[in-house]
């Protein structure tokens, strides 16, 4: 299963996701990282991503190859993360056939209804648990 973690800014959310994924890693998981900037990519590589790339084209290309996309909810919204997520990147994420596990962020100008306020680590842990229980032939 190809798990694509996308993040921007400092890569803090993405690196936390990757660190938790590495702790429960299953044999068939490939953990890829795409940062919207080099700082985000470097943080996710340091956290243990198997492969990484930076920028708009990397996000567009790898979103179509992934089985699961994991990251903050902003990766699906054009011009989010202070403009780091381009319209083309957001379109690639939202139109990908991959299962999307998007982490709600209180900093975003988007309120996700039905979510209970929780610490970031709790949202990431929930996403990782969901990944562990997914069928191996996902999506």
Tab-separated table of C-alpha atoms in Angstrom:
chain	number	residue	atom	x	y	z
A	1	UNK	CA	0.000	0.000	0.000
A	2	UNK	CA	1.420	3.357	-1.045
A	3	UNK	CA	0.742	5.946	1.662
A	4	UNK	CA	1.358	9.512	0.520
A	5	UNK	CA	1.776	12.105	3.253
A	6	UNK	CA	1.447	15.686	1.993
A	7	UNK	CA	2.248	18.738	4.093
A	8	UNK	CA	3.479	22.270	3.808
A	9	UNK	CA	4.878	25.085	5.919
A	10	UNK	CA	7.259	23.418	8.411
A	11	UNK	CA	6.077	19.861	7.823
A	12	UNK	CA	5.121	19.386	11.475
A	13	UNK	CA	1.847	17.559	10.821
A	14	UNK	CA	3.347	15.384	8.100
A	15	UNK	CA	6.386	14.458	10.175
A	16	UNK	CA	4.180	13.497	13.130
A	17	UNK	CA	2.061	11.344	10.813
A	18	UNK	CA	5.137	9.599	9.427
A	19	UNK	CA	6.618	9.038	12.882
A	20	UNK	CA	3.413	7.346	14.065
A	21	UNK	CA	3.129	5.302	10.858
A	22	UNK	CA	6.697	4.044	11.316
A	23	UNK	CA	5.886	2.800	14.822
A	24	UNK	CA	3.118	0.492	13.529
A	25	UNK	CA	4.388	-0.036	10.007
A	26	UNK	CA	3.080	-3.076	8.191
A	27	UNK	CA	5.190	-5.055	5.763
A	28	UNK	CA	3.451	-3.879	2.603
A	29	UNK	CA	3.431	-0.154	3.424
A	30	UNK	CA	5.477	2.337	1.421
A	31	UNK	CA	5.503	5.745	3.093
A	32	UNK	CA	6.000	8.594	0.650
A	33	UNK	CA	6.222	12.283	1.502
A	34	UNK	CA	5.552	15.360	-0.590
A	35	UNK	CA	6.239	18.778	0.848
A	36	UNK	CA	4.980	21.971	-0.678
A	37	UNK	CA	8.399	23.400	0.261
A	38	UNK	CA	11.841	22.024	1.096
A	39	UNK	CA	11.470	22.536	4.862
A	40	UNK	CA	8.336	20.358	4.945
A	41	UNK	CA	9.996	17.704	2.792
A	42	UNK	CA	13.116	17.661	4.975
A	43	UNK	CA	11.062	17.288	8.168
A	44	UNK	CA	9.144	14.343	6.718
A	45	UNK	CA	12.331	12.667	5.479
A	46	UNK	CA	13.856	13.077	8.926
A	47	UNK	CA	10.731	11.441	10.419
A	48	UNK	CA	11.391	8.376	8.269
A	49	UNK	CA	9.623	8.628	4.920
A	50	UNK	CA	10.791	5.997	2.432
A	51	UNK	CA	10.841	8.492	-0.430
A	52	UNK	CA	10.189	12.193	-0.725
A	53	UNK	CA	9.803	15.003	-3.223
A	54	UNK	CA	8.946	18.685	-3.174
A	55	UNK	CA	6.529	20.903	-5.021
A	56	UNK	CA	3.432	21.083	-7.118
A	57	UNK	CA	4.381	18.537	-9.767
A	58	UNK	CA	5.429	15.996	-7.129
A	59	UNK	CA	2.043	16.341	-5.408
A	60	UNK	CA	0.116	16.032	-8.664
A	61	UNK	CA	2.120	13.043	-9.921
A	62	UNK	CA	2.165	11.076	-6.669
A	63	UNK	CA	-1.472	11.733	-5.743
A	64	UNK	CA	-2.411	9.658	-8.786
A	65	UNK	CA	-0.114	6.787	-7.738
A	66	UNK	CA	-1.040	6.598	-4.041
A	67	UNK	CA	-3.496	4.228	-2.394
A	68	UNK	CA	-3.955	6.527	0.617
A	69	UNK	CA	-3.326	10.256	1.010
A	70	UNK	CA	-2.765	11.539	4.535
A	71	UNK	CA	-2.314	15.125	5.636
A	72	UNK	CA	-3.946	18.233	7.030
A	73	UNK	CA	-7.331	19.101	5.563
A	74	UNK	CA	-5.795	22.117	3.833
A	75	UNK	CA	-4.157	19.910	1.194
A	76	UNK	CA	-7.578	19.606	-0.451
A	77	UNK	CA	-8.213	23.377	-0.584
A	78	UNK	CA	-6.706	25.674	-3.191
A	79	UNK	CA	-4.501	28.445	-1.807
A	80	UNK	CA	-4.515	27.068	1.732
A	81	UNK	CA	-1.455	26.985	3.990
A	82	UNK	CA	-0.675	30.641	3.233
A	83	UNK	CA	-0.919	29.924	-0.501
A	84	UNK	CA	1.441	26.929	-0.546
A	85	UNK	CA	-1.256	24.568	-1.839
A	86	UNK	CA	-1.883	25.546	-5.427
A	87	UNK	CA	-5.229	24.990	-7.127
A	88	UNK	CA	-3.615	22.188	-9.159
A	89	UNK	CA	-2.317	20.461	-6.021
A	90	UNK	CA	-5.720	20.651	-4.318
A	91	UNK	CA	-7.391	19.314	-7.458
A	92	UNK	CA	-4.918	16.420	-7.629
A	93	UNK	CA	-5.639	15.460	-4.028
A	94	UNK	CA	-9.407	15.754	-4.305
A	95	UNK	CA	-9.623	13.958	-7.671
A	96	UNK	CA	-7.243	11.143	-6.740
A	97	UNK	CA	-8.789	7.682	-6.440
A	98	UNK	CA	-6.804	7.230	-3.215
A	99	UNK	CA	-8.560	7.046	0.116
A	100	UNK	CA	-8.066	10.414	1.805
A	101	UNK	CA	-7.427	10.708	5.538
A	102	UNK	CA	-7.539	14.444	6.171
A	103	UNK	CA	-6.726	15.794	9.604
A	104	UNK	CA	-8.903	18.696	10.760
A	105	UNK	CA	-6.912	21.734	11.806
A	106	UNK	CA	-8.274	24.471	14.022
A	107	UNK	CA	-6.086	27.039	12.226
A	108	UNK	CA	-7.932	26.544	8.948
A	109	UNK	CA	-10.780	28.763	7.897
A	110	UNK	CA	-12.805	25.617	7.375
A	111	UNK	CA	-14.863	24.053	10.137
A	112	UNK	CA	-15.404	20.328	9.630
A	113	UNK	CA	-18.807	19.475	11.018
A	114	UNK	CA	-19.133	16.287	13.031
A	115	UNK	CA	-15.604	16.396	14.411
A	116	UNK	CA	-14.907	16.653	18.094
A	117	UNK	CA	-12.144	19.058	19.071
A	118	UNK	CA	-9.068	17.021	19.966
A	119	UNK	CA	-5.321	17.458	20.102
A	120	UNK	CA	-3.466	16.982	16.830
A	121	UNK	CA	-1.812	13.808	18.126
A	122	UNK	CA	-5.237	12.240	18.726
A	123	UNK	CA	-6.340	12.918	15.143
A	124	UNK	CA	-3.104	11.437	13.805
A	125	UNK	CA	-3.435	8.368	16.047
A	126	UNK	CA	-6.984	7.865	14.767
A	127	UNK	CA	-5.771	8.038	11.146
A	128	UNK	CA	-2.988	5.542	11.844
A	129	UNK	CA	-5.406	3.124	13.531
A	130	UNK	CA	-7.714	3.373	10.519
A	131	UNK	CA	-4.800	2.600	8.204
A	132	UNK	CA	-3.853	-0.452	10.261
A	133	UNK	CA	-7.366	-1.846	9.932
A	134	UNK	CA	-7.764	-1.187	6.209
A	135	UNK	CA	-7.871	-4.191	3.902
A	136	UNK	CA	-4.548	-4.865	2.238
A	137	UNK	CA	-6.098	-4.377	-1.215
A	138	UNK	CA	-7.178	-0.814	-0.478
A	139	UNK	CA	-8.669	1.293	-1.879
